[in-house]
Tab-separated table of C-alpha atoms in Angstrom:
chain	number	residue	atom	x	y	z
A	1	UNK	CA	287.648	103.568	41.460
A	2	UNK	CA	290.325	102.241	39.115
A	3	UNK	CA	291.357	98.637	39.697
A	4	UNK	CA	294.964	97.873	38.783
A	5	UNK	CA	295.828	94.177	38.662
A	6	UNK	CA	298.888	93.156	36.660
A	7	UNK	CA	298.784	89.794	34.946
A	8	UNK	CA	302.317	89.710	33.640
A	9	UNK	CA	305.627	91.445	34.085
A	10	UNK	CA	305.791	95.115	33.118
A	11	UNK	CA	309.109	96.898	33.418
A	12	UNK	CA	311.850	95.313	35.468
A	13	UNK	CA	311.200	92.429	37.843
A	14	UNK	CA	313.073	91.942	41.113
A	15	UNK	CA	313.013	88.599	42.893
A	16	UNK	CA	312.862	87.929	46.621
A	17	UNK	CA	313.201	84.722	48.653
A	18	UNK	CA	313.457	84.162	52.415
A	19	UNK	CA	317.114	83.200	51.964
A	20	UNK	CA	319.261	84.997	49.378
A	21	UNK	CA	320.831	82.956	46.598
A	22	UNK	CA	323.587	83.531	44.041
A	23	UNK	CA	324.648	87.167	43.985
A	24	UNK	CA	321.593	88.164	46.035
A	25	UNK	CA	320.996	91.214	43.838
A	26	UNK	CA	317.403	90.243	42.995
A	27	UNK	CA	318.047	90.083	39.244
A	28	UNK	CA	316.599	86.557	38.891
A	29	UNK	CA	315.297	83.688	40.999
A	30	UNK	CA	318.816	82.250	40.968
A	31	UNK	CA	320.101	85.550	42.356
A	32	UNK	CA	317.141	86.339	44.595
A	33	UNK	CA	317.512	88.887	47.388
A	34	UNK	CA	316.350	88.251	50.939
A	35	UNK	CA	315.790	91.998	51.501
A	36	UNK	CA	312.262	92.799	50.350
A	37	UNK	CA	312.415	96.485	51.252
A	38	UNK	CA	315.675	96.946	49.338
A	39	UNK	CA	314.034	95.505	46.220
A	40	UNK	CA	311.028	97.816	46.635
A	41	UNK	CA	313.341	100.809	47.041
A	42	UNK	CA	315.334	99.868	43.936
A	43	UNK	CA	312.205	99.649	41.772
A	44	UNK	CA	310.834	102.334	39.491
A	45	UNK	CA	307.211	102.955	38.440
A	46	UNK	CA	306.113	100.060	36.256
A	47	UNK	CA	308.481	97.607	37.945
A	48	UNK	CA	307.381	94.581	39.938
A	49	UNK	CA	308.733	92.721	42.944
A	50	UNK	CA	308.027	88.966	42.964
A	51	UNK	CA	308.145	87.383	46.422
A	52	UNK	CA	308.411	83.653	47.098
A	53	UNK	CA	306.593	81.861	49.910
A	54	UNK	CA	307.978	82.439	53.384
A	55	UNK	CA	307.999	84.960	56.210
A	56	UNK	CA	309.524	88.414	55.850
A	57	UNK	CA	310.146	90.939	58.604
A	58	UNK	CA	310.798	94.670	58.160
A	59	UNK	CA	314.057	94.509	60.123
A	60	UNK	CA	316.518	91.950	61.390
A	61	UNK	CA	316.900	94.071	64.510
A	62	UNK	CA	314.447	95.129	67.185
A	63	UNK	CA	313.571	98.714	66.172
A	64	UNK	CA	309.784	98.762	66.335
A	65	UNK	CA	309.586	101.893	64.166
A	66	UNK	CA	310.828	100.089	61.041
A	67	UNK	CA	308.112	98.877	58.667
A	68	UNK	CA	307.681	97.819	55.061
A	69	UNK	CA	306.950	100.857	52.866
A	70	UNK	CA	305.283	100.631	49.461
A	71	UNK	CA	306.331	102.686	46.431
A	72	UNK	CA	304.166	104.420	43.867
A	73	UNK	CA	303.736	102.523	40.607
A	74	UNK	CA	305.411	99.398	41.950
A	75	UNK	CA	303.536	96.101	42.173
A	76	UNK	CA	304.551	93.803	45.034
A	77	UNK	CA	303.326	90.251	44.447
A	78	UNK	CA	303.442	87.337	46.878
A	79	UNK	CA	302.556	83.691	46.386
A	80	UNK	CA	305.386	82.415	44.195
A	81	UNK	CA	306.778	78.916	44.782
A	82	UNK	CA	310.058	78.833	46.672
A	83	UNK	CA	311.837	76.639	44.141
A	84	UNK	CA	312.531	76.535	40.431
A	85	UNK	CA	311.928	79.481	38.123
A	86	UNK	CA	308.228	80.232	38.478
A	87	UNK	CA	306.456	82.641	36.149
A	88	UNK	CA	303.561	84.930	37.037
A	89	UNK	CA	300.952	82.294	36.193
A	90	UNK	CA	302.500	79.963	38.815
A	91	UNK	CA	301.594	82.386	41.582
A	92	UNK	CA	299.287	80.868	44.234
A	93	UNK	CA	299.161	82.788	47.504
A	94	UNK	CA	296.899	80.160	49.091
A	95	UNK	CA	299.354	77.302	48.542
A	96	UNK	CA	302.494	79.473	48.804
A	97	UNK	CA	301.728	81.570	51.867
A	98	UNK	CA	303.811	84.742	51.848
A	99	UNK	CA	303.749	86.540	55.185
A	100	UNK	CA	304.792	90.053	56.148
A	101	UNK	CA	305.288	89.784	59.895
A	102	UNK	CA	305.848	92.286	62.668
A	103	UNK	CA	307.263	89.575	64.942
A	104	UNK	CA	310.749	91.063	65.267
A	105	UNK	CA	311.595	90.475	68.925
A	106	UNK	CA	310.627	88.029	71.627
A	107	UNK	CA	308.026	85.407	70.665
A	108	UNK	CA	305.091	87.494	71.866
A	109	UNK	CA	303.379	90.602	70.525
A	110	UNK	CA	304.624	93.069	73.159
A	111	UNK	CA	307.758	94.180	71.269
A	112	UNK	CA	306.538	93.696	67.699
A	113	UNK	CA	306.726	96.326	64.959
A	114	UNK	CA	304.319	99.205	65.477
A	115	UNK	CA	303.175	98.790	61.857
A	116	UNK	CA	303.916	95.940	59.470
A	117	UNK	CA	303.269	98.187	56.439
A	118	UNK	CA	303.593	101.978	56.786
A	119	UNK	CA	302.516	104.411	54.056
A	120	UNK	CA	302.604	107.991	55.311
A	121	UNK	CA	302.081	110.620	52.604
A	122	UNK	CA	304.571	108.886	50.299
A	123	UNK	CA	302.727	109.586	47.062
A	124	UNK	CA	300.962	106.264	46.566
A	125	UNK	CA	298.215	106.055	43.983
A	126	UNK	CA	296.272	102.927	43.110
A	127	UNK	CA	299.086	101.709	40.832
A	128	UNK	CA	300.997	100.912	44.020
A	129	UNK	CA	299.908	97.310	44.526
A	130	UNK	CA	300.274	94.871	47.414
A	131	UNK	CA	298.900	91.543	46.212
A	132	UNK	CA	298.888	88.048	47.699
A	133	UNK	CA	300.239	88.502	51.240
A	134	UNK	CA	299.355	87.616	54.811
A	135	UNK	CA	299.962	90.620	57.072
A	136	UNK	CA	300.220	89.803	60.758
A	137	UNK	CA	301.916	90.524	64.046
A	138	UNK	CA	301.802	94.325	64.080
A	139	UNK	CA	301.313	95.922	67.493
A	140	UNK	CA	300.657	99.659	67.486
A	141	UNK	CA	300.643	100.221	71.240
A	142	UNK	CA	302.874	103.284	71.153
A	143	UNK	CA	302.523	107.062	71.334
A	144	UNK	CA	299.362	108.786	70.101
A	145	UNK	CA	301.398	111.874	69.147
A	146	UNK	CA	303.472	109.891	66.637
A	147	UNK	CA	300.611	107.603	65.536
A	148	UNK	CA	302.485	104.546	66.735
A	149	UNK	CA	299.174	103.674	68.406
A	150	UNK	CA	297.369	103.177	65.071
A	151	UNK	CA	297.344	100.605	62.285
A	152	UNK	CA	299.139	97.521	63.550
A	153	UNK	CA	298.822	95.761	60.206
A	154	UNK	CA	298.772	98.643	57.706
A	155	UNK	CA	298.990	102.401	58.298
A	156	UNK	CA	297.804	104.691	55.468
A	157	UNK	CA	297.909	108.500	55.557
A	158	UNK	CA	297.200	110.597	52.422
A	159	UNK	CA	297.747	107.606	50.131
A	160	UNK	CA	295.564	105.400	47.907
A	161	UNK	CA	297.290	102.066	47.254
A	162	UNK	CA	295.608	98.905	45.986
A	163	UNK	CA	295.638	96.064	48.521
A	164	UNK	CA	294.258	92.880	47.000
A	165	UNK	CA	294.151	89.172	47.807
A	166	UNK	CA	295.521	89.765	51.300
A	167	UNK	CA	294.839	88.125	54.654
A	168	UNK	CA	295.121	90.688	57.440
A	169	UNK	CA	295.084	88.915	60.767
A	170	UNK	CA	296.294	88.937	64.372
A	171	UNK	CA	297.358	92.574	64.550
A	172	UNK	CA	296.716	94.961	67.444
A	173	UNK	CA	296.469	98.730	67.950
A	174	UNK	CA	294.700	101.342	70.006
A	175	UNK	CA	293.049	102.452	66.730
A	176	UNK	CA	292.595	100.080	63.802
A	177	UNK	CA	294.211	96.774	64.672
A	178	UNK	CA	294.260	95.650	61.048
A	179	UNK	CA	294.268	98.878	59.012
A	180	UNK	CA	294.287	102.599	59.856
A	181	UNK	CA	293.334	105.232	57.246
A	182	UNK	CA	293.578	108.995	57.773
A	183	UNK	CA	293.912	112.355	55.988
A	184	UNK	CA	292.436	111.701	52.536
A	185	UNK	CA	293.506	108.085	52.442
A	186	UNK	CA	291.496	106.254	49.765
A	187	UNK	CA	293.023	102.780	49.481
A	188	UNK	CA	291.310	100.092	47.442
A	189	UNK	CA	290.864	96.879	49.454
A	190	UNK	CA	289.700	93.927	47.345
A	191	UNK	CA	289.345	90.199	48.115
A	192	UNK	CA	290.788	90.616	51.615
A	193	UNK	CA	289.924	88.895	54.875
A	194	UNK	CA	290.258	90.505	58.291
A	195	UNK	CA	290.299	88.206	61.319
A	196	UNK	CA	291.789	88.014	64.795
A	197	UNK	CA	292.639	91.727	64.854
A	198	UNK	CA	292.113	93.838	67.972
A	199	UNK	CA	291.788	97.583	68.299
A	200	UNK	CA	290.548	99.512	71.297
A	201	UNK	CA	288.591	101.356	68.619
A	202	UNK	CA	288.052	99.696	65.241
A	203	UNK	CA	289.101	96.085	65.661
A	204	UNK	CA	289.862	95.471	61.984
A	205	UNK	CA	289.838	99.045	60.645
A	206	UNK	CA	289.750	102.635	61.860
A	207	UNK	CA	289.073	105.571	59.520
A	208	UNK	CA	289.453	109.228	60.471
A	209	UNK	CA	289.786	112.692	58.837
A	210	UNK	CA	288.445	111.580	55.453
A	211	UNK	CA	290.054	108.193	55.584
A	212	UNK	CA	287.588	106.665	53.155
A	213	UNK	CA	288.706	103.382	51.613
A	214	UNK	CA	286.935	101.547	48.799
A	215	UNK	CA	286.208	98.032	50.094
A	216	UNK	CA	285.002	95.347	47.674
A	217	UNK	CA	284.423	91.634	48.305
A	218	UNK	CA	286.114	91.580	51.692
A	219	UNK	CA	285.250	89.506	54.754
A	220	UNK	CA	285.487	90.756	58.351
A	221	UNK	CA	285.047	88.100	61.053
A	222	UNK	CA	286.510	87.337	64.461
A	223	UNK	CA	287.873	90.837	65.087
A	224	UNK	CA	287.296	92.587	68.401
A	225	UNK	CA	287.127	96.055	69.882
A	226	UNK	CA	285.388	98.103	72.535
A	227	UNK	CA	283.963	100.306	69.752
A	228	UNK	CA	283.387	98.897	66.274
A	229	UNK	CA	284.513	95.283	66.194
A	230	UNK	CA	284.951	95.375	62.425
A	231	UNK	CA	285.221	99.095	61.679
A	232	UNK	CA	285.062	102.523	63.331
A	233	UNK	CA	284.555	105.710	61.291
A	234	UNK	CA	285.298	109.179	62.629
A	235	UNK	CA	285.284	112.764	61.314
A	236	UNK	CA	284.190	112.857	57.679
A	237	UNK	CA	285.304	109.319	56.926
A	238	UNK	CA	282.878	107.467	54.653
A	239	UNK	CA	284.195	104.136	53.379
A	240	UNK	CA	282.449	102.846	50.258
A	241	UNK	CA	281.727	99.163	50.850
A	242	UNK	CA	280.210	96.642	48.439
A	243	UNK	CA	279.878	92.846	48.242
A	244	UNK	CA	281.377	92.331	51.696
A	245	UNK	CA	280.567	90.391	54.872
A	246	UNK	CA	280.707	91.665	58.459
A	247	UNK	CA	279.847	88.806	60.793
A	248	UNK	CA	281.020	87.535	64.165
A	249	UNK	CA	283.020	90.576	65.292
A	250	UNK	CA	282.865	91.973	68.837
A	251	UNK	CA	281.728	94.498	70.040
A	252	UNK	CA	279.368	95.285	67.148
A	253	UNK	CA	280.224	95.469	63.458
A	254	UNK	CA	280.261	99.079	62.222
A	255	UNK	CA	280.606	102.083	64.556
A	256	UNK	CA	279.824	105.502	63.045
A	257	UNK	CA	280.401	108.610	65.114
A	258	UNK	CA	277.775	110.875	63.573
A	259	UNK	CA	280.428	113.604	63.067
A	260	UNK	CA	280.359	113.142	59.330
A	261	UNK	CA	281.789	109.660	59.600
A	262	UNK	CA	279.587	106.872	58.262
A	263	UNK	CA	280.218	103.903	55.988
A	264	UNK	CA	278.156	103.615	52.808
A	265	UNK	CA	277.440	99.886	52.460
A	266	UNK	CA	275.586	98.059	49.689
A	267	UNK	CA	275.074	94.428	48.670
A	268	UNK	CA	276.680	93.181	51.861
A	269	UNK	CA	275.878	91.082	54.903
A	270	UNK	CA	276.125	93.025	58.165
A	271	UNK	CA	275.283	91.269	61.414
A	272	UNK	CA	272.542	93.215	63.140
A	273	UNK	CA	271.570	94.926	59.866
A	274	UNK	CA	272.722	98.070	58.064
A	275	UNK	CA	270.777	100.427	55.836
A	276	UNK	CA	271.710	100.196	52.160
A	277	UNK	CA	270.698	98.674	48.843
A	278	UNK	CA	270.922	94.892	48.763
A	279	UNK	CA	272.138	94.491	52.351
A	280	UNK	CA	271.234	91.417	54.404
A	281	UNK	CA	271.247	90.429	58.059
A	282	UNK	CA	271.675	86.658	57.793
A	283	UNK	CA	274.304	84.158	58.877
A	284	UNK	CA	276.673	83.847	55.880
A	285	UNK	CA	277.307	80.181	56.724
A	286	UNK	CA	281.088	80.144	56.604
A	287	UNK	CA	282.664	76.728	56.201
A	288	UNK	CA	284.552	77.098	59.507
A	289	UNK	CA	284.772	80.592	60.977
A	290	UNK	CA	286.589	79.308	64.077
A	291	UNK	CA	289.269	77.861	61.827
A	292	UNK	CA	289.420	81.044	59.712
A	293	UNK	CA	287.887	79.319	56.700
A	294	UNK	CA	285.563	82.011	55.392
A	295	UNK	CA	284.533	80.165	52.254
A	296	UNK	CA	280.788	79.770	51.802
A	297	UNK	CA	278.657	76.697	52.337
A	298	UNK	CA	276.273	75.647	49.592
A	299	UNK	CA	273.214	77.339	51.091
A	300	UNK	CA	274.875	80.606	52.123
A	301	UNK	CA	272.628	83.652	51.653
A	302	UNK	CA	275.713	85.463	50.284
A	303	UNK	CA	275.652	83.405	47.071
A	304	UNK	CA	274.396	85.267	43.973
A	305	UNK	CA	273.490	88.333	46.074
A	306	UNK	CA	276.389	90.696	45.252
A	307	UNK	CA	276.514	93.310	42.510
A	308	UNK	CA	278.644	92.890	39.399
A	309	UNK	CA	279.549	96.582	39.465
A	310	UNK	CA	283.203	96.805	40.504
A	311	UNK	CA	283.408	93.106	41.395
A	312	UNK	CA	286.820	91.504	40.746
A	313	UNK	CA	287.133	88.742	38.146
A	314	UNK	CA	288.502	86.264	40.680
A	315	UNK	CA	288.292	85.596	44.414
A	316	UNK	CA	290.804	85.229	47.242
A	317	UNK	CA	291.589	81.687	46.096
A	318	UNK	CA	292.241	82.959	42.568
A	319	UNK	CA	289.094	81.208	41.361
A	320	UNK	CA	286.808	82.883	38.816
A	321	UNK	CA	283.831	85.108	39.570
A	322	UNK	CA	280.936	84.594	39.007
A	323	UNK	CA	280.258	80.861	39.043
A	324	UNK	CA	276.488	80.629	39.337
A	325	UNK	CA	273.869	83.126	38.199
A	326	UNK	CA	275.411	86.068	40.053
A	327	UNK	CA	278.375	87.312	42.073
A	328	UNK	CA	278.791	86.288	45.718
A	329	UNK	CA	279.416	88.483	48.752
A	330	UNK	CA	282.689	88.163	50.640
A	331	UNK	CA	286.244	87.298	49.719
A	332	UNK	CA	285.390	83.848	48.363
A	333	UNK	CA	283.137	82.833	45.468
A	334	UNK	CA	281.266	79.569	45.931
A	335	UNK	CA	282.783	77.333	43.249
A	336	UNK	CA	280.126	74.649	42.722
A	337	UNK	CA	276.667	74.620	41.264
A	338	UNK	CA	273.883	75.077	43.769
A	339	UNK	CA	272.025	71.898	44.711
A	340	UNK	CA	268.519	71.654	43.342
A	341	UNK	CA	265.623	71.150	45.738
A	342	UNK	CA	264.510	67.545	46.106
A	343	UNK	CA	261.514	66.655	48.239
A	344	UNK	CA	261.184	63.297	49.994
A	345	UNK	CA	258.020	61.618	51.192
A	346	UNK	CA	257.880	61.503	55.000
A	347	UNK	CA	255.116	58.843	55.200
A	348	UNK	CA	252.994	60.789	57.665
A	349	UNK	CA	249.461	59.568	58.317
A	350	UNK	CA	246.825	62.293	58.043
A	351	UNK	CA	243.455	61.977	59.828
A	352	UNK	CA	240.492	63.963	58.525
A	353	UNK	CA	237.969	65.371	60.967
A	354	UNK	CA	234.215	65.334	60.453
A	355	UNK	CA	234.451	68.424	58.240
A	356	UNK	CA	237.063	66.759	56.043
A	357	UNK	CA	239.948	68.921	57.309
A	358	UNK	CA	243.286	67.903	58.752
A	359	UNK	CA	246.148	69.567	60.603
A	360	UNK	CA	249.756	68.441	60.368
A	361	UNK	CA	252.576	70.073	62.309
A	362	UNK	CA	255.396	71.549	60.227
A	363	UNK	CA	257.854	69.666	62.452
A	364	UNK	CA	256.589	66.461	60.882
A	365	UNK	CA	257.899	67.585	57.498
A	366	UNK	CA	260.841	69.820	58.239
A	367	UNK	CA	263.407	67.194	57.199
A	368	UNK	CA	261.599	66.414	53.986
A	369	UNK	CA	263.898	68.092	51.459
A	370	UNK	CA	267.428	68.793	50.385
A	371	UNK	CA	268.770	71.852	48.604
A	372	UNK	CA	268.768	75.566	49.364
A	373	UNK	CA	265.370	76.851	48.280
A	374	UNK	CA	262.458	77.238	50.731
A	375	UNK	CA	260.203	74.189	50.943
A	376	UNK	CA	256.475	74.812	50.855
A	377	UNK	CA	253.869	72.225	51.701
């Protein structure tokens, strides 16, 4: 697939802050608009929308059918500081959290937007970019006939946008709590984490009718469902997955229907195992999965085990890839050198028998080293 990541302004730039300033027409940071969707609508292919840290909702009212809608050829970039006149290189979506929220009504999920982001056959190719956002609070618990039961976080139908450096969390739906893809939807999802999403089917993602996203260096953990805690694939839907981690989702990780729907996964960690080149079934050793910190500990089996083919040049923190001898699996690249193995004497006394042989239990030595490599003795 083609990866489109802008590094500087191309075409016009429109500026958005949580509270409008100056004329509010979005022509500069001093005149920033508070209406993100209006700035997207006013943009032309090649334009960009720069969004400062804060929380943005698709409507100031309570109509659950209103969502953010992307536009072909337009890059939408979060993570800008909320003061001064930042340039593109000042963007840091980790420090300057920029949230698209479906929390439009009462302070619970029951009356939230059906979809936070809604792209239904609106001509999006991969030059339509959503980059550096947290997407949360969607609740697609509506009517199956109108698909308001699908894709609480992001709904994609017959579109192929690029969604990169995004945190998709705490969304709900009957199908695809985090993301729903249908009818020749081929979005590119890169450096994204999925956590805390619930779907009756497909906790984090549901793909159907050739909804076949390209998923690279993403992490799925802490999502839940009755069928496919991380992902469910139906009817000719075959996501292409590489360099990703599926761990700690309930019930199960990947659910394939057998009706032509099956994910193709390589160089990834899948809890319980999954057939494919370079795949592992080993605890990825997140720093703190319960606290949604999906960075890797020093001895994670995900380090240096990904493929360079299609891997992004940076991770979800904006840090470079690779750091060590190879690329890492998941949304985060381990940023330090790996510790070398150092053995320590355990001062165990060994008694020889009459034949000159001795036996020593491994438990007597199992704390006798540091580092990540296996210790032999």
